[in-house]
Amino acid sequence: MMESRIIHKLEPIISEVKKKTGINIQNFKDSFLERRILHRMCDVGISDYEEYVKLISTNFNEAGSLYDSFSINVTKFFRDPHVWKKFEYEIMPNFCDSNRSSSILAWSCGSSTGEETHSLAILLNESLNKQIKYRVFGTDINDNAIVNAKKGIYKKENLLHVSEQQLATYFEKLNDNQFQVKPIIKNKIEYEKSDMMKTSRKLFDIIFCRNVLIYYDKNVHEIIFKKFFDLLKKDGVLVLGQDESMIGTKNRNYFNLLYPRERIYQKKN
Ligand SMILES: C[S@@+](CC[C@H](N)C(=O)[O-])C[C@H]1O[C@@H](n2cnc3c(N)ncnc32)[C@H](O)[C@@H]1O
């Protein structure tokens, strides 16, 4: 629940954004909401909430720009390498049994600029037997992030945890500081601009939803964990970010916590 002090200040802004875009930004954590609104007000040179409400109600683009500012795109290839290693050595062998499935579908929910979708595709490409097909589905609410993910061009500093061998195999060097993911990996990935609360069309073996839920309220966590349960296949695996967990939620009962440190969960059957 939003503190009444904060809601009192922010309610007119929340309601203007809803009117203009149809999006309910109240789902975000109150502290995050307040920080981003103040940040945006500073960007447009306004220090007074009422004046900012006037700007949103009169300027056609401002509600959309404010909403875009809620999308924090910081990401990396193989972010938190120990999580990826655990996933590779402890989880992937279960997917290598071709009796289990002839194809694997992974979802990067909140895929940002594509580092996570590409990391997943590389991992699947390297770990699965060749007769098992795989696809990766990336979704994000941010248009620009999706456009950049599709380009698949990255600076060296984003590729810190990519091995020399992976760099040589899966990337084309464009210049001294830029590398582009090769079609062998890019072609395995499909992107869609969509809000995780609304994504519903597939059944997944693997869901990575990392560093997305930290920005949302507990009530959103409840809804999304139930949704992940519904969208995972039998024995499907969910990976959260290092600062995220199911602790304190009712819907944790839908999952077994396989590796607490790595935040790796498995759907209960
Ligand atoms: C900090 S990035 C995390 C990227 C990647 N998952 C990682 O861990 O490195 C968070 C991403 O989640 C996206 N996001 C936030 N809310 C979302 C929502 N409701 N549905 C889909 N994506 C969302 C943001 O636009 C942003 O690109």
PDB file of N, CA and C and ligand atoms in Angstrom, residues 71-75 79 110 112 116 140-142 194-196 210-212 215-216, ligand 1:
ATOM      1  N   SER A  71      11.484   3.053 -17.121  1.00  0.00           N
ATOM      2  CA  SER A  71      12.186   1.893 -17.662  1.00  0.00           C
ATOM      3  C   SER A  71      13.687   2.079 -17.479  1.00  0.00           C
ATOM      4  N   ILE A  72      14.243   1.373 -16.498  1.00  0.00           N
ATOM      5  CA  ILE A  72      15.688   1.444 -16.227  1.00  0.00           C
ATOM      6  C   ILE A  72      16.329   0.280 -16.979  1.00  0.00           C
ATOM      7  N   ASN A  73      17.176   0.592 -17.949  1.00  0.00           N
ATOM      8  CA  ASN A  73      17.636  -0.456 -18.879  1.00  0.00           C
ATOM      9  C   ASN A  73      18.997  -1.078 -18.559  1.00  0.00           C
ATOM     10  N   VAL A  74      19.553  -0.755 -17.403  1.00  0.00           N
ATOM     11  CA  VAL A  74      20.893  -1.273 -17.073  1.00  0.00           C
ATOM     12  C   VAL A  74      20.923  -2.803 -17.155  1.00  0.00           C
ATOM     13  N   THR A  75      21.871  -3.355 -17.893  1.00  0.00           N
ATOM     14  CA  THR A  75      21.954  -4.811 -18.042  1.00  0.00           C
ATOM     15  C   THR A  75      23.346  -5.201 -18.535  1.00  0.00           C
ATOM     16  N   ARG A  79      24.878 -11.453 -16.697  1.00  0.00           N
ATOM     17  CA  ARG A  79      24.895 -10.639 -15.465  1.00  0.00           C
ATOM     18  C   ARG A  79      24.875 -11.562 -14.243  1.00  0.00           C
ATOM     19  N   GLY A 110      11.394  -8.618 -19.436  1.00  0.00           N
ATOM     20  CA  GLY A 110      12.157  -7.413 -19.109  1.00  0.00           C
ATOM     21  C   GLY A 110      13.535  -7.563 -19.724  1.00  0.00           C
ATOM     22  N   SER A 112      15.188  -5.749 -21.794  1.00  0.00           N
ATOM     23  CA  SER A 112      15.996  -4.542 -21.990  1.00  0.00           C
ATOM     24  C   SER A 112      16.641  -4.544 -23.382  1.00  0.00           C
ATOM     25  N   GLU A 116      20.382 -10.138 -22.064  1.00  0.00           N
ATOM     26  CA  GLU A 116      19.895 -11.364 -21.417  1.00  0.00           C
ATOM     27  C   GLU A 116      19.362 -12.377 -22.446  1.00  0.00           C
ATOM     28  N   ASP A 140       9.695  -6.467 -23.434  1.00  0.00           N
ATOM     29  CA  ASP A 140      10.001  -5.281 -22.626  1.00  0.00           C
ATOM     30  C   ASP A 140       8.942  -4.223 -22.914  1.00  0.00           C
ATOM     31  N   ILE A 141       8.774  -3.313 -21.949  1.00  0.00           N
ATOM     32  CA  ILE A 141       7.800  -2.232 -22.169  1.00  0.00           C
ATOM     33  C   ILE A 141       8.429  -1.071 -22.932  1.00  0.00           C
ATOM     34  N   ASN A 142       9.745  -1.121 -23.121  1.00  0.00           N
ATOM     35  CA  ASN A 142      10.428   0.032 -23.691  1.00  0.00           C
ATOM     36  C   ASN A 142      10.778  -0.200 -25.168  1.00  0.00           C
ATOM     37  N   SER A 194       5.839  -5.672 -24.817  1.00  0.00           N
ATOM     38  CA  SER A 194       4.636  -5.952 -24.033  1.00  0.00           C
ATOM     39  C   SER A 194       4.919  -5.856 -22.543  1.00  0.00           C
ATOM     40  N   ASP A 195       3.879  -5.541 -21.815  1.00  0.00           N
ATOM     41  CA  ASP A 195       3.945  -5.457 -20.358  1.00  0.00           C
ATOM     42  C   ASP A 195       3.845  -6.880 -19.810  1.00  0.00           C
ATOM     43  N   MET A 196       4.724  -7.205 -18.867  1.00  0.00           N
ATOM     44  CA  MET A 196       4.734  -8.588 -18.338  1.00  0.00           C
ATOM     45  C   MET A 196       3.375  -8.980 -17.756  1.00  0.00           C
ATOM     46  N   ARG A 210      14.624 -10.926 -14.283  1.00  0.00           N
ATOM     47  CA  ARG A 210      15.681 -10.470 -13.382  1.00  0.00           C
ATOM     48  C   ARG A 210      15.759  -8.944 -13.385  1.00  0.00           C
ATOM     49  N   ASN A 211      15.788  -8.390 -12.189  1.00  0.00           N
ATOM     50  CA  ASN A 211      15.950  -6.945 -12.015  1.00  0.00           C
ATOM     51  C   ASN A 211      14.816  -6.155 -12.661  1.00  0.00           C
ATOM     52  N   VAL A 212      13.630  -6.710 -12.577  1.00  0.00           N
ATOM     53  CA  VAL A 212      12.415  -6.039 -13.052  1.00  0.00           C
ATOM     54  C   VAL A 212      11.481  -5.817 -11.856  1.00  0.00           C
ATOM     55  N   TYR A 215      11.287  -2.935  -8.988  1.00  0.00           N
ATOM     56  CA  TYR A 215      10.646  -1.625  -9.152  1.00  0.00           C
ATOM     57  C   TYR A 215       9.153  -1.662  -8.826  1.00  0.00           C
ATOM     58  N   TYR A 216       8.637  -2.864  -8.519  1.00  0.00           N
ATOM     59  CA  TYR A 216       7.187  -3.010  -8.362  1.00  0.00           C
ATOM     60  C   TYR A 216       6.780  -3.353  -6.935  1.00  0.00           C
TER      61      TYR A 216
HETATM   62  C1  LIG B   1      17.117  -3.222 -15.164  1.00  0.00           C
HETATM   63  S1  LIG B   1      16.514  -3.881 -16.662  1.00  0.00           S
HETATM   64  C2  LIG B   1      16.884  -5.592 -16.445  1.00  0.00           C
HETATM   65  C3  LIG B   1      17.319  -6.260 -17.715  1.00  0.00           C
HETATM   66  C4  LIG B   1      17.716  -7.739 -17.561  1.00  0.00           C
HETATM   67  N1  LIG B   1      16.574  -8.524 -17.208  1.00  0.00           N
HETATM   68  C5  LIG B   1      18.821  -7.906 -16.555  1.00  0.00           C
HETATM   69  O1  LIG B   1      18.592  -8.414 -15.470  1.00  0.00           O
HETATM   70  O2  LIG B   1      19.954  -7.487 -16.843  1.00  0.00           O
HETATM   71  C6  LIG B   1      14.744  -3.840 -16.396  1.00  0.00           C
HETATM   72  C7  LIG B   1      13.942  -3.908 -17.693  1.00  0.00           C
HETATM   73  O3  LIG B   1      12.608  -4.290 -17.361  1.00  0.00           O
HETATM   74  C8  LIG B   1      11.728  -3.572 -18.198  1.00  0.00           C
HETATM   75  N2  LIG B   1      10.400  -3.541 -17.575  1.00  0.00           N
HETATM   76  C9  LIG B   1       9.989  -2.811 -16.516  1.00  0.00           C
HETATM   77  N3  LIG B   1       8.702  -3.042 -16.262  1.00  0.00           N
HETATM   78  C10 LIG B   1       8.290  -3.959 -17.183  1.00  0.00           C
HETATM   79  C11 LIG B   1       7.046  -4.602 -17.434  1.00  0.00           C
HETATM   80  N4  LIG B   1       5.969  -4.338 -16.695  1.00  0.00           N
HETATM   81  N5  LIG B   1       6.958  -5.485 -18.448  1.00  0.00           N
HETATM   82  C12 LIG B   1       8.049  -5.756 -19.236  1.00  0.00           C
HETATM   83  N6  LIG B   1       9.247  -5.166 -19.040  1.00  0.00           N
HETATM   84  C13 LIG B   1       9.377  -4.288 -18.033  1.00  0.00           C
HETATM   85  C14 LIG B   1      12.388  -2.206 -18.311  1.00  0.00           C
HETATM   86  O4  LIG B   1      11.915  -1.496 -19.429  1.00  0.00           O
HETATM   87  C15 LIG B   1      13.865  -2.574 -18.395  1.00  0.00           C
HETATM   88  O5  LIG B   1      14.286  -2.707 -19.730  1.00  0.00           O
END
